[in-house]
């Protein structure tokens, strides 16, 4: 077994959990209170009125009212045209427009923008991010991610993965992420950051992270945010900073292949930028920012063009307003 | 620790210094607001428990629980009862979830029940959607809201600072629908060792509904089998559809008296699979309802004769099976419990709608137990995939429930005939 394989193998056995490992919520709340840490839950949204109400209800009931694990639940919105914010507020979430947070820094539409601004707006020592489009939402989506951070001080960044089928024998079964993970991200990690292949679903939108880690890394505002996070945290803190928890299953809107293509294009941009900034490639040529696809009508083929530029926000600990707000608190 | 046995083994309603901040957060007694016992004042306090209640609705609704396969929801209720520190938390032989909040004096036993089964098969999508003012999804009204209120009731009583003198028994009962024939409730009543003094049955809708009487009922199924058609012949013989059609017409021609009020409901017809193949079998499901048990029996016998006639005339196999039966029962419009329920609804500004029931209430009335069925909120599209409930009126429904509980606890007039 070569050294990378052994490192991954050891990590898988010590840093991979199942949410049922943390079934004892009383014990988890006690440990959290003893540690003195605050936990914030951030749900980034854009037009999610159909699912946001249920998410807030479940999290507020189970993780604030019944067991005080979470200190704040915040919805950070990119400018929904539906009733997302109204529904979220009616069930007790704190709601914010991304454009209203750090207005001096401007507003860039994109999920990563909301995640980045959450670092400024929210109070927690740990921030847990959960997507808003999950229809089978459950308290485990939070407890499974924050628990390793509460129980193990050396763990910094916990990713969700979704694996366990309803029934399985003792035999081997294949495991892994979605289409973009398996066709793009896993091969890229295998080539350039093989230890990161230990993460079953590197692109999952649910993760919990310590503030001191979040504030030191840049945030792509588009598709590349999850991939870039993993590379940046890995480069600074190593594989040992990560843990992952199986949350069983996640039911959400599935994206069309054409949309996955755009996602892959954005991720590739961020990835290549990371290779360059880490001096892992000599010099990249100027790259196109237009993603080209096709559609057909009868015998006629037309190009469908989409400009995708993976802008990034700098580390939050370089923003004066943030440093000033932290020094006051 | 919240909900732990150490704190609640003696009296679940005594505060303890060992409680965590969480319990103090939401279990502080709301003394001054509710001391007068007015339903409208309960309502204000109950609204602070909204997310806890609605989370229980989501969880109860999204677990499939078709009749005879209710284990998932029963387990959910069992866990909630355990967390709340109830006594005698168990799943009995009929699959019911049970728990008890002991009274400060004991002696009397009040039963609160909600049936846990839904009409939907496991394979159906049970996802609930939640908007600012409503919840929508299969089974949310019938009876996920009822189950959720049962699961939340211990917290509700604590929040209101209510300590009943009577023992309060919470029952999530199985097998309410169709062939289930109230088997869960019947088992509980046949095997509970003490007397039940009075009872309430919780249904999701409709708020204002007041059921204190049960109809006589017989639920049946007629199956017709005309046998295989000889090959190669295009004979114009009666198919199962034709035989069923004759049976249906004959049933519809049965005279139904206006008093006692009687109806025959034809619920479903199944036969055939295509355009040009005469079906061999057919099935008709129906229900006879009457204020008189004697009339139910009479109509049943008439239907039996119709089926036998069809068998003889059409030369087919035709069978009638009776799957469920209820006897009529009534505690009377002027019963103190009914009077209190009407007063409570009036205080809340809700119009009372009296309607007889054929559900768990009938099993309770059969045993001489004064009982009501209450609706908890307003809703639409009952038994459709877009079944929905309104959230705001739920708090009127809860206020109604709490008022009645307090009345049942304090009143000697509501006890069962011993």
XYZ file of C-alpha atoms in Angstrom:
747
model
C 0.000 0.000 0.000
C 1.579 3.332 -0.947
C 1.680 6.179 1.541
C -1.245 8.140 0.045
C -3.436 5.070 0.078
C -2.550 4.421 3.718
C -3.157 8.030 4.711
C -6.606 7.926 3.086
C -7.395 4.536 4.563
C -6.478 5.684 8.076
C -8.414 8.902 7.661
C -11.514 7.077 6.425
C -11.582 4.927 9.524
C -11.038 7.739 12.029
C -12.795 10.707 10.416
C -15.851 9.200 8.736
C -19.054 9.111 10.772
C -22.694 8.161 10.464
C -25.256 10.599 11.874
C -26.536 7.891 14.235
C -23.176 8.112 16.036
C -24.543 11.339 17.494
C -28.057 10.179 18.438
C -27.676 11.431 22.016
C -28.687 15.049 21.614
C -28.687 15.718 25.342
C -25.052 14.723 25.533
C -24.238 16.808 22.441
C -25.913 19.895 23.897
C -24.081 19.411 27.190
C -20.747 19.139 25.408
C -21.520 22.214 23.338
C -22.410 24.233 26.427
C -19.279 23.095 28.251
C -17.160 24.156 25.290
C -18.654 27.653 25.357
C -19.004 27.682 21.572
C -21.865 29.264 19.673
C -23.314 27.620 16.573
C -24.978 29.451 13.693
C -27.016 27.783 10.972
C -26.910 29.490 7.583
C -29.365 28.651 4.796
C -28.556 30.428 1.505
C -31.665 30.958 -0.623
C -32.930 32.051 -3.988
C -36.623 31.370 -4.683
C -37.125 28.469 -2.280
C -40.554 29.256 -0.842
C -41.733 25.664 -1.313
C -39.151 24.094 0.973
C -37.802 26.807 3.273
C -40.749 26.767 5.694
C -40.350 23.106 6.518
C -36.582 23.462 6.991
C -36.974 26.327 9.451
C -39.726 24.533 11.372
C -37.681 21.370 11.799
C -34.461 23.136 12.759
C -36.099 25.602 15.135
C -38.180 22.950 16.847
C -35.517 20.285 17.177
C -32.332 22.325 17.495
C -33.415 25.440 19.361
C -36.668 24.814 21.222
C -36.249 21.176 22.252
C -32.457 20.962 22.353
C -30.547 24.266 22.332
C -27.811 23.179 19.971
C -28.077 26.069 17.509
C -27.932 29.699 18.647
C -29.207 31.331 15.497
C -30.895 30.288 12.247
C -30.271 32.705 9.400
C -31.572 32.764 5.849
C -29.315 34.769 3.539
C -31.132 35.536 0.343
C -29.886 36.532 -3.101
C -33.051 38.464 -3.981
C -35.902 35.983 -4.207
C -38.917 36.976 -6.268
C -41.195 34.553 -4.420
C -42.171 34.427 -0.718
C -38.994 32.773 0.552
C -38.171 35.490 3.075
C -41.754 35.926 4.242
C -42.141 32.212 4.880
C -38.769 31.940 6.624
C -39.442 34.927 8.874
C -42.905 33.682 9.771
C -41.333 30.582 11.293
C -38.755 32.437 13.329
C -35.638 32.524 11.137
C -33.501 35.670 10.973
C -33.624 36.781 7.366
C -31.130 38.907 5.483
C -30.688 40.091 1.937
C -27.162 39.367 0.838
C -27.051 42.777 -0.802
C -27.680 44.447 2.568
C -24.712 42.773 4.267
C -21.393 44.597 3.851
C -22.964 47.013 1.343
C -19.605 48.748 0.883
C -18.331 45.513 -0.664
C -21.128 45.498 -3.205
C -23.287 42.539 -4.189
C -22.407 39.691 -6.506
C -25.189 37.221 -7.292
C -24.144 33.685 -6.431
C -24.439 31.195 -3.624
C -20.804 31.666 -2.585
C -21.504 35.353 -1.989
C -24.162 34.459 0.587
C -21.909 31.939 2.281
C -19.102 34.499 2.493
C -21.302 37.269 3.875
C -22.639 34.866 6.503
C -19.212 34.953 8.138
C -19.663 38.668 8.764
C -23.341 38.592 9.690
C -23.576 35.552 11.937
C -22.223 35.236 15.446
C -21.302 31.568 15.725
C -17.891 30.103 16.403
C -19.127 27.316 14.154
C -21.169 28.014 11.039
C -23.215 25.187 9.557
C -24.388 25.636 5.965
C -27.468 23.765 4.720
C -29.048 24.164 1.280
C -32.647 25.307 1.119
C -34.020 22.866 -1.434
C -34.000 19.687 0.665
C -37.444 18.100 0.840
C -36.586 15.333 3.325
C -35.082 17.722 5.832
C -34.242 16.380 9.285
C -32.320 17.556 12.332
C -29.519 15.140 11.443
C -28.475 17.478 8.611
C -27.087 19.750 11.343
C -26.340 17.471 14.287
C -24.305 15.081 12.131
C -22.090 17.944 10.946
C -21.535 19.976 14.114
C -21.011 16.998 16.425
C -17.471 16.138 15.212
C -16.521 19.795 15.721
C -17.877 19.743 19.265
C -16.305 16.468 20.286
C -12.944 16.797 18.475
C -11.107 20.138 18.688
C -8.643 19.124 15.940
C -11.425 18.757 13.343
C -12.075 22.002 11.493
C -14.326 21.254 8.523
C -17.047 18.588 8.327
C -18.701 17.633 5.035
C -21.949 15.764 4.550
C -22.278 12.774 2.321
C -25.345 10.685 1.544
C -24.831 7.029 1.183
C -26.624 4.410 3.174
C -29.269 2.558 1.190
C -32.278 1.115 2.934
C -30.775 -2.333 3.169
C -27.327 -3.653 2.560
C -25.522 -6.918 3.103
C -22.011 -7.186 4.456
C -20.611 -7.221 0.920
C -18.960 -4.405 -1.007
C -21.105 -1.756 -2.600
C -19.971 1.192 -4.753
C -20.107 4.590 -3.123
C -19.541 8.111 -4.317
C -20.896 11.483 -5.255
C -23.095 12.833 -7.993
C -22.383 13.116 -11.710
C -20.124 16.179 -11.621
C -18.163 14.709 -8.704
C -17.505 11.366 -10.341
C -16.850 12.641 -13.881
C -14.886 15.786 -13.083
C -13.894 16.491 -9.480
C -12.782 13.028 -8.418
C -10.516 12.600 -11.475
C -9.031 16.068 -10.889
C -8.427 15.350 -7.215
C -6.910 11.993 -8.104
C -4.463 13.766 -10.430
C -3.505 16.732 -8.267
C -4.748 16.322 -4.654
C -5.138 12.587 -4.194
C -5.756 12.787 -0.443
C -8.905 14.808 -1.079
C -10.438 11.836 -2.874
C -11.150 10.544 0.634
C -14.166 12.813 0.665
C -17.146 10.849 -0.643
C -19.122 13.933 -1.791
C -16.827 16.925 -2.095
C -19.560 19.011 -3.708
C -22.238 18.506 -1.052
C -23.865 21.771 -0.028
C -24.036 20.834 3.646
C -20.984 21.420 5.800
C -20.023 22.866 9.191
C -16.812 24.811 9.704
C -15.010 26.692 12.447
C -15.036 30.459 12.022
C -11.237 30.773 12.124
C -11.038 28.499 9.071
C -13.789 30.226 7.120
C -12.383 33.690 7.641
C -8.937 32.817 6.242
C -10.011 31.352 2.872
C -11.256 33.076 -0.294
C -14.805 32.373 -1.490
C -15.632 31.859 -5.163
C -19.133 33.218 -5.559
C -20.262 30.708 -8.165
C -19.959 27.000 -8.786
C -16.431 26.592 -7.520
C -16.935 27.445 -3.862
C -17.006 23.903 -2.461
C -14.076 22.636 -4.517
C -11.929 25.675 -3.718
C -12.694 25.428 -0.011
C -11.427 21.893 0.104
C -8.194 22.719 -1.708
C -7.543 25.835 0.403
C -8.227 24.182 3.762
C -6.235 21.132 2.744
C -3.242 23.222 1.713
C -3.288 25.165 4.986
C -4.298 22.473 7.486
C -4.010 19.053 5.888
C -6.405 16.164 5.547
C -6.657 15.774 9.311
C -8.664 19.012 9.522
C -11.527 17.327 7.690
C -14.230 14.908 8.760
C -17.301 13.635 6.938
C -20.654 12.343 8.112
C -23.150 10.117 6.309
C -26.600 11.711 6.524
C -28.261 8.777 4.730
C -30.250 10.412 1.968
C -31.001 13.819 0.560
C -34.001 14.490 -1.655
C -33.799 17.646 -3.727
C -34.313 18.983 -7.226
C -32.110 17.128 -9.668
C -30.414 19.295 -12.259
C -30.525 18.732 -15.994
C -27.352 17.644 -17.774
C -27.081 21.044 -19.501
C -26.977 22.740 -16.084
C -24.389 20.265 -14.857
C -22.233 21.279 -17.786
C -22.252 24.890 -16.607
C -21.407 23.729 -13.087
C -18.484 21.692 -14.365
C -17.208 24.677 -16.367
C -17.281 26.917 -13.295
C -15.612 24.307 -11.101
C -12.884 23.784 -13.673
C -12.150 27.509 -13.752
C -11.762 27.623 -9.967
C -9.690 24.463 -9.970
C -7.256 25.691 -12.587
C -6.924 29.007 -10.737
C -6.026 27.049 -7.593
C -3.386 25.049 -9.473
C -1.843 28.292 -10.656
C -1.972 30.045 -7.279
C -0.381 26.993 -5.636
C 2.400 26.947 -8.257
C 1.328 23.514 -9.399
C 1.277 24.486 -13.067
C 3.741 26.717 -14.837
C 1.634 29.175 -16.728
C -1.897 28.783 -17.918
C -2.953 30.370 -21.192
C -5.700 32.975 -21.171
C -8.873 30.955 -20.918
C -12.274 31.562 -22.444
C -15.065 32.475 -20.087
C -17.853 31.481 -22.459
C -19.343 28.027 -22.022
C -20.680 26.669 -25.295
C -23.487 24.158 -25.657
C -25.851 23.210 -28.441
C -29.529 22.851 -29.046
C -31.224 21.389 -32.064
C -34.440 22.205 -33.906
C -35.135 19.850 -36.765
C -31.918 19.722 -38.782
C -30.665 23.027 -37.484
C -28.082 23.245 -34.682
C -27.632 26.374 -32.660
C -25.047 27.398 -30.151
C -26.166 28.237 -26.628
C -23.604 30.525 -25.059
C -23.265 31.344 -21.376
C -20.599 33.534 -19.891
C -19.389 32.097 -16.613
C -16.714 33.960 -14.701
C -15.724 32.509 -11.390
C -15.206 35.639 -9.360
C -13.899 35.302 -5.830
C -14.294 37.173 -2.589
C -11.100 37.609 -0.551
C -10.660 36.016 2.864
C -13.007 37.708 5.313
C -10.123 38.410 7.687
C -8.810 40.923 5.129
C -12.005 43.000 5.236
C -11.751 46.041 7.516
C -15.423 46.067 8.482
C -15.153 42.469 9.635
C -12.013 43.024 11.665
C -13.582 46.055 13.256
C -16.775 44.184 14.155
C -14.824 41.281 15.621
C -12.665 43.542 17.747
C -15.767 45.177 19.244
C -17.407 41.853 20.172
C -31.705 16.787 31.555
C -34.734 17.506 29.432
C -37.172 14.607 29.258
C -34.947 12.261 31.236
C -36.429 9.623 33.508
C -34.546 10.927 36.576
C -36.434 14.166 36.551
C -39.856 12.908 35.690
C -40.115 9.579 37.436
C -41.954 11.033 40.434
C -43.906 13.910 39.081
C -43.223 15.216 35.608
C -44.520 18.632 36.430
C -42.247 19.550 39.322
C -39.474 21.910 38.225
C -35.979 20.702 38.870
C -32.675 22.465 39.325
C -31.149 19.826 37.142
C -32.967 21.003 34.064
C -30.902 22.509 31.291
C -31.554 25.968 29.981
C -33.454 24.472 27.096
C -36.169 23.145 29.320
C -36.433 26.405 31.216
C -36.608 28.180 27.854
C -39.824 26.641 26.737
C -41.296 25.024 29.775
C -41.767 28.031 32.026
C -45.242 28.045 33.475
C -47.348 30.815 32.013
C -49.134 31.466 35.250
C -50.808 34.820 35.064
C -51.966 34.569 31.474
C -53.826 31.318 31.860
C -55.007 31.317 35.429
C -58.510 32.421 34.449
C -58.735 29.376 32.201
C -60.230 31.219 29.229
C -59.619 29.477 25.910
C -58.485 32.721 24.277
C -55.754 33.076 26.892
C -54.571 29.530 26.327
C -54.337 30.393 22.668
C -51.783 33.142 23.213
C -49.465 30.832 25.095
C -49.997 27.932 22.708
C -48.789 29.992 19.762
C -45.314 30.029 21.276
C -45.164 26.267 20.692
C -45.894 26.594 17.014
C -42.621 25.259 15.593
C -42.564 22.325 17.993
C -46.102 21.334 16.995
C -45.575 21.878 13.273
C -42.328 19.909 13.309
C -44.305 17.020 14.816
C -46.886 17.389 12.023
C -44.116 17.205 9.396
C -42.574 14.153 11.000
C -45.895 12.335 11.477
C -47.062 13.162 7.960
C -43.910 12.105 6.142
C -43.828 8.615 7.658
C -46.060 6.289 5.614
C -48.606 4.488 7.804
C -51.209 2.576 5.818
C -53.729 0.579 7.866
C -52.073 -2.573 9.252
C -48.607 -1.072 8.669
C -48.468 1.846 11.074
C -45.186 0.927 12.813
C -43.255 4.011 11.701
C -45.680 6.541 13.157
C -46.229 4.393 16.253
C -42.475 4.410 16.854
C -42.399 8.178 16.391
C -45.116 8.615 19.037
C -43.429 6.112 21.349
C -40.190 8.122 21.162
C -41.988 11.402 21.786
C -43.759 9.918 24.831
C -40.431 8.609 26.113
C -38.692 11.952 25.632
C -41.491 13.645 27.535
C -40.955 11.312 30.477
C -44.428 9.781 30.395
C -45.169 6.721 32.470
C -46.080 3.321 31.013
C -44.808 4.163 27.565
C -45.321 1.093 25.402
C -46.379 -0.375 22.103
C -49.104 -2.905 22.835
C -50.039 -6.120 21.041
C -52.367 -4.278 18.663
C -49.494 -1.952 17.723
C -50.942 1.045 19.577
C -48.592 3.600 21.154
C -49.539 4.361 24.742
C -48.303 6.587 27.524
C -49.641 8.137 30.695
C -49.225 11.391 32.538
C -50.071 10.497 36.140
C -52.503 12.827 37.858
C -51.744 14.614 41.078
C -54.452 12.556 42.740
C -55.063 9.758 40.253
C -58.346 7.907 40.546
C -59.960 9.116 37.339
C -58.630 8.192 33.901
C -59.057 10.470 30.900
C -58.212 9.071 27.466
C -57.003 11.190 24.542
C -56.727 9.237 21.300
C -55.626 9.884 17.737
C -55.611 7.208 15.054
C -52.218 6.790 13.450
C -53.124 5.155 10.143
C -53.558 6.990 6.850
C -55.406 5.878 3.732
C -52.232 6.120 1.610
C -50.040 3.239 0.559
C -46.339 3.300 1.481
C -45.231 3.819 -2.121
C -47.059 7.171 -2.410
C -45.143 10.413 -1.981
C -45.714 11.591 1.588
C -43.677 14.802 1.297
C -45.325 17.698 3.057
C -44.997 21.251 1.829
C -45.259 24.174 4.210
C -46.186 27.744 3.375
C -46.617 30.704 5.715
C -50.196 29.786 6.529
C -50.839 26.183 5.541
C -49.437 22.694 5.192
C -50.212 20.432 2.298
C -49.621 16.769 1.626
C -51.157 13.325 1.850
C -52.675 12.578 5.236
C -51.841 15.921 6.841
C -55.425 16.391 8.055
C -56.327 12.736 8.474
C -54.670 12.256 10.783
C -51.108 13.637 11.020
C -52.234 16.777 12.831
C -54.129 14.654 15.384
C -51.030 12.523 15.963
C -48.824 15.611 16.245
C -51.091 17.162 18.870
C -50.938 13.917 20.842
C -47.131 13.971 20.627
C -46.995 17.604 21.720
C -49.638 17.426 24.466
C -47.186 16.828 27.353
C -45.265 19.969 26.365
C -48.516 21.903 25.916
C -49.687 21.087 29.422
C -46.317 21.999 30.902
C -46.195 25.261 29.020
C -49.643 26.182 30.341
C -48.750 25.104 33.862
C -51.635 22.639 33.936
C -51.449 19.743 36.338
C -54.432 17.447 36.057
C -55.699 15.569 39.053
C -56.791 12.714 36.780
C -54.442 10.353 35.002
C -54.161 11.321 31.346
C -53.722 8.407 28.964
C -52.422 9.163 25.493
C -53.236 6.587 22.817
C -52.047 6.470 19.215
C -54.389 3.771 17.950
C -54.040 1.615 14.862
C -56.408 0.097 12.316
C -58.999 2.836 12.099
C -59.704 2.719 8.364
C -61.393 0.176 6.120
C -60.876 -3.427 7.108
C -59.084 -2.283 10.251
C -62.508 -1.889 11.864
C -61.106 0.067 14.843
C -59.135 -2.985 15.942
C -56.543 -0.850 17.759
C -59.048 1.068 19.867
C -61.126 -2.055 20.506
C -58.056 -3.929 21.751
C -57.103 -1.111 24.069
C -60.584 -0.802 25.535
C -60.941 -4.554 25.963
C -57.611 -4.892 27.742
C -57.081 -1.696 29.734
C -57.345 -2.808 33.320
C -58.850 0.329 34.789
C -61.982 2.273 33.869
C -61.860 5.109 31.384
C -63.981 7.932 32.761
C -64.170 10.060 29.651
C -62.399 10.404 26.328
C -61.585 12.709 23.456
C -60.732 11.601 19.912
C -58.582 13.982 17.894
C -59.084 14.514 14.155
C -57.227 17.071 12.070
C -60.365 18.662 10.626
C -62.799 20.394 10.766
C -62.517 22.852 13.618
C -66.013 23.332 15.020
C -66.943 19.751 14.394
C -68.556 18.188 17.409
C -69.279 14.479 17.311
C -70.950 12.985 20.365
C -72.938 10.305 18.625
C -72.019 7.469 16.361
C -74.023 6.043 13.528
C -74.801 2.417 13.095
C -72.703 1.225 10.204
C -71.956 -1.835 8.135
C -69.113 -1.759 5.616
C -69.199 -4.398 2.953
C -67.802 -5.753 -0.265
C -69.591 -7.621 -3.039
C -67.448 -9.717 -5.397
C -68.852 -11.115 -8.606
C -67.182 -13.796 -10.726
C -68.881 -14.779 -13.989
C -66.375 -17.471 -14.998
C -64.265 -17.822 -18.190
C -65.903 -17.114 -21.567
C -65.777 -20.132 -23.957
C -63.066 -19.528 -26.606
C -63.998 -18.549 -30.148
C -67.519 -17.524 -29.343
C -68.709 -13.930 -29.367
C -71.681 -14.516 -27.153
C -73.493 -11.578 -25.702
C -73.373 -12.888 -22.199
C -73.371 -10.868 -19.030
C -69.917 -9.758 -17.949
C -69.006 -8.989 -14.363
C -69.761 -5.358 -15.118
C -73.269 -6.241 -16.216
C -73.923 -8.272 -13.062
C -72.490 -5.560 -10.835
C -74.587 -2.990 -12.623
C -77.764 -4.940 -11.819
C -76.708 -5.266 -8.201
C -75.987 -1.531 -7.970
C -79.360 -0.628 -9.450
C -81.121 -2.936 -7.025
C -79.230 -1.471 -4.060
C -80.099 2.043 -5.167
C -83.753 1.019 -5.281
C -83.775 -0.057 -1.612
C -86.114 2.168 0.337
C -84.283 4.333 2.796
C -86.341 5.793 5.656
C -85.971 9.459 6.539
C -86.294 8.606 10.178
C -84.174 7.007 11.425
C -81.767 8.751 9.054
C -80.283 6.130 6.760
C -77.953 6.175 3.773
C -76.243 3.676 1.510
C -72.899 4.896 0.163
C -71.403 3.186 -2.874
C -67.700 3.815 -2.439
C -65.906 2.086 -5.303
C -66.407 -0.177 -8.301
C -63.564 -2.195 -9.810
C -63.800 -4.343 -12.884
C -62.123 -4.835 -16.244
C -58.849 -3.679 -17.705
C -59.436 -2.696 -21.338
C -61.942 -1.963 -24.100
C -62.931 -5.280 -25.593
C -62.367 -8.061 -23.063
C -65.445 -8.683 -20.906
C -64.203 -8.816 -17.348
C -64.646 -11.959 -15.355
C -64.607 -10.392 -11.894
C -65.900 -7.230 -10.350
C -65.942 -5.709 -6.893
C -68.252 -3.182 -5.252
C -67.451 -1.544 -1.916
C -70.212 0.122 0.051
C -71.273 1.337 3.452
C -74.678 1.373 5.131
C -75.190 4.089 7.748
C -78.187 4.584 9.980
C -79.152 6.010 13.318
C -80.760 2.628 13.993
C -78.864 -0.649 14.315
C -82.041 -2.457 13.329
C -82.266 -0.587 10.034
C -78.600 -1.349 9.289
C -79.312 -5.047 9.758
C -82.433 -4.850 7.639
C -80.624 -3.184 4.719
C -77.776 -5.649 5.051
C -80.220 -8.515 4.691
C -81.822 -6.869 1.671
C -78.427 -6.555 -0.002
C -77.725 -10.206 0.780
C -80.936 -11.142 -1.027
C -79.965 -9.000 -4.018
C -76.616 -10.774 -4.231
C -78.267 -14.203 -4.035
C -80.714 -13.234 -6.772
C -77.870 -12.137 -9.030
C -76.159 -15.441 -8.438
C -79.221 -17.347 -9.468
C -80.247 -15.265 -12.477
C -76.800 -14.596 -13.961
C -75.421 -18.029 -13.124
C -72.351 -16.477 -11.513
C -70.568 -16.554 -8.174
C -71.542 -13.543 -6.104
C -70.525 -13.076 -2.477
C -71.186 -10.443 0.126
C -68.626 -9.864 2.924
C -69.188 -7.524 5.840
C -65.810 -6.073 6.822
C -66.699 -3.682 9.637
C -69.639 -2.864 11.845
C -70.584 -0.225 14.332
C -73.470 0.145 16.698
C -75.075 3.549 17.080
C -74.434 5.473 20.280
C -75.164 8.914 21.667
C -74.383 10.769 24.888
C -76.943 13.451 24.101
C -76.784 17.110 23.132
C -77.316 18.172 26.742
C -74.530 16.019 28.194
C -72.215 18.260 30.294
C -69.242 17.403 28.087
C -71.152 18.381 24.946
C -72.395 21.540 26.628
C -68.873 22.517 27.644
C -67.586 21.847 24.130
C -70.264 24.092 22.648
C -69.501 26.843 25.155
C -65.788 26.625 24.415
C -66.291 26.864 20.685
C -68.603 29.807 21.205
C -66.015 31.597 23.366
C -63.507 31.104 20.577
C -65.954 32.482 18.047
C -66.293 29.196 16.190
C -69.562 27.865 14.877
C -70.423 24.377 16.106
C -71.236 21.738 13.548
C -72.721 18.591 14.990
C -71.947 15.477 12.991
C -72.194 11.826 13.931
C -69.049 9.764 13.712
C -68.278 6.229 12.642
C -64.711 6.208 13.907
C -63.147 5.557 17.335
C -65.981 7.400 19.040
C -68.353 4.535 18.341
C -66.084 2.031 20.099
C -65.961 4.308 23.147
C -69.715 4.893 23.225
C -70.244 1.138 22.893
C -68.443 0.794 26.221
C -70.542 3.489 27.873
C -67.626 5.969 27.966
C -68.669 9.619 27.471
C -66.598 10.774 24.540
C -66.334 13.415 21.859
C -64.512 13.655 18.554
C -62.992 17.083 17.978
C -61.674 18.709 14.827
C -58.481 20.675 15.332
C -58.314 23.079 12.393
C -59.792 23.996 9.020
C -58.680 22.117 5.964
C -59.476 21.121 2.409
C -59.194 18.228 -0.036
C -59.521 15.516 2.567
C -58.182 12.201 1.272
C -56.765 13.813 -1.844
C -53.054 14.102 -2.593
C -53.242 17.860 -2.000
C -54.939 17.519 1.384
C -54.254 20.683 3.329
C -54.689 22.329 6.713
C -54.576 25.942 7.799
C -52.078 26.668 10.549
C -53.573 29.617 12.397
C -56.848 27.947 13.443
C -54.871 25.065 14.997
C -54.397 27.205 18.083
C -58.154 27.558 18.489
C -58.353 23.790 18.200
C -55.716 23.362 20.878
C -57.400 25.896 23.143
C -60.619 23.946 22.743
C -58.828 20.713 23.645
C -57.176 22.144 26.747
C -60.422 23.697 27.993
C -62.219 20.414 27.660
C -59.428 18.507 29.362
C -59.582 20.791 32.359
C -63.342 20.423 32.479
C -63.161 16.640 32.258
C -60.595 16.657 35.026
C -62.613 18.750 37.396
C -66.126 17.647 36.641
C -67.780 14.665 38.305
C -70.582 14.877 35.737
C -68.528 13.602 32.827
C -67.560 10.256 34.236
C -68.615 7.003 32.706
C -71.468 4.985 34.090
C -69.831 2.369 36.230
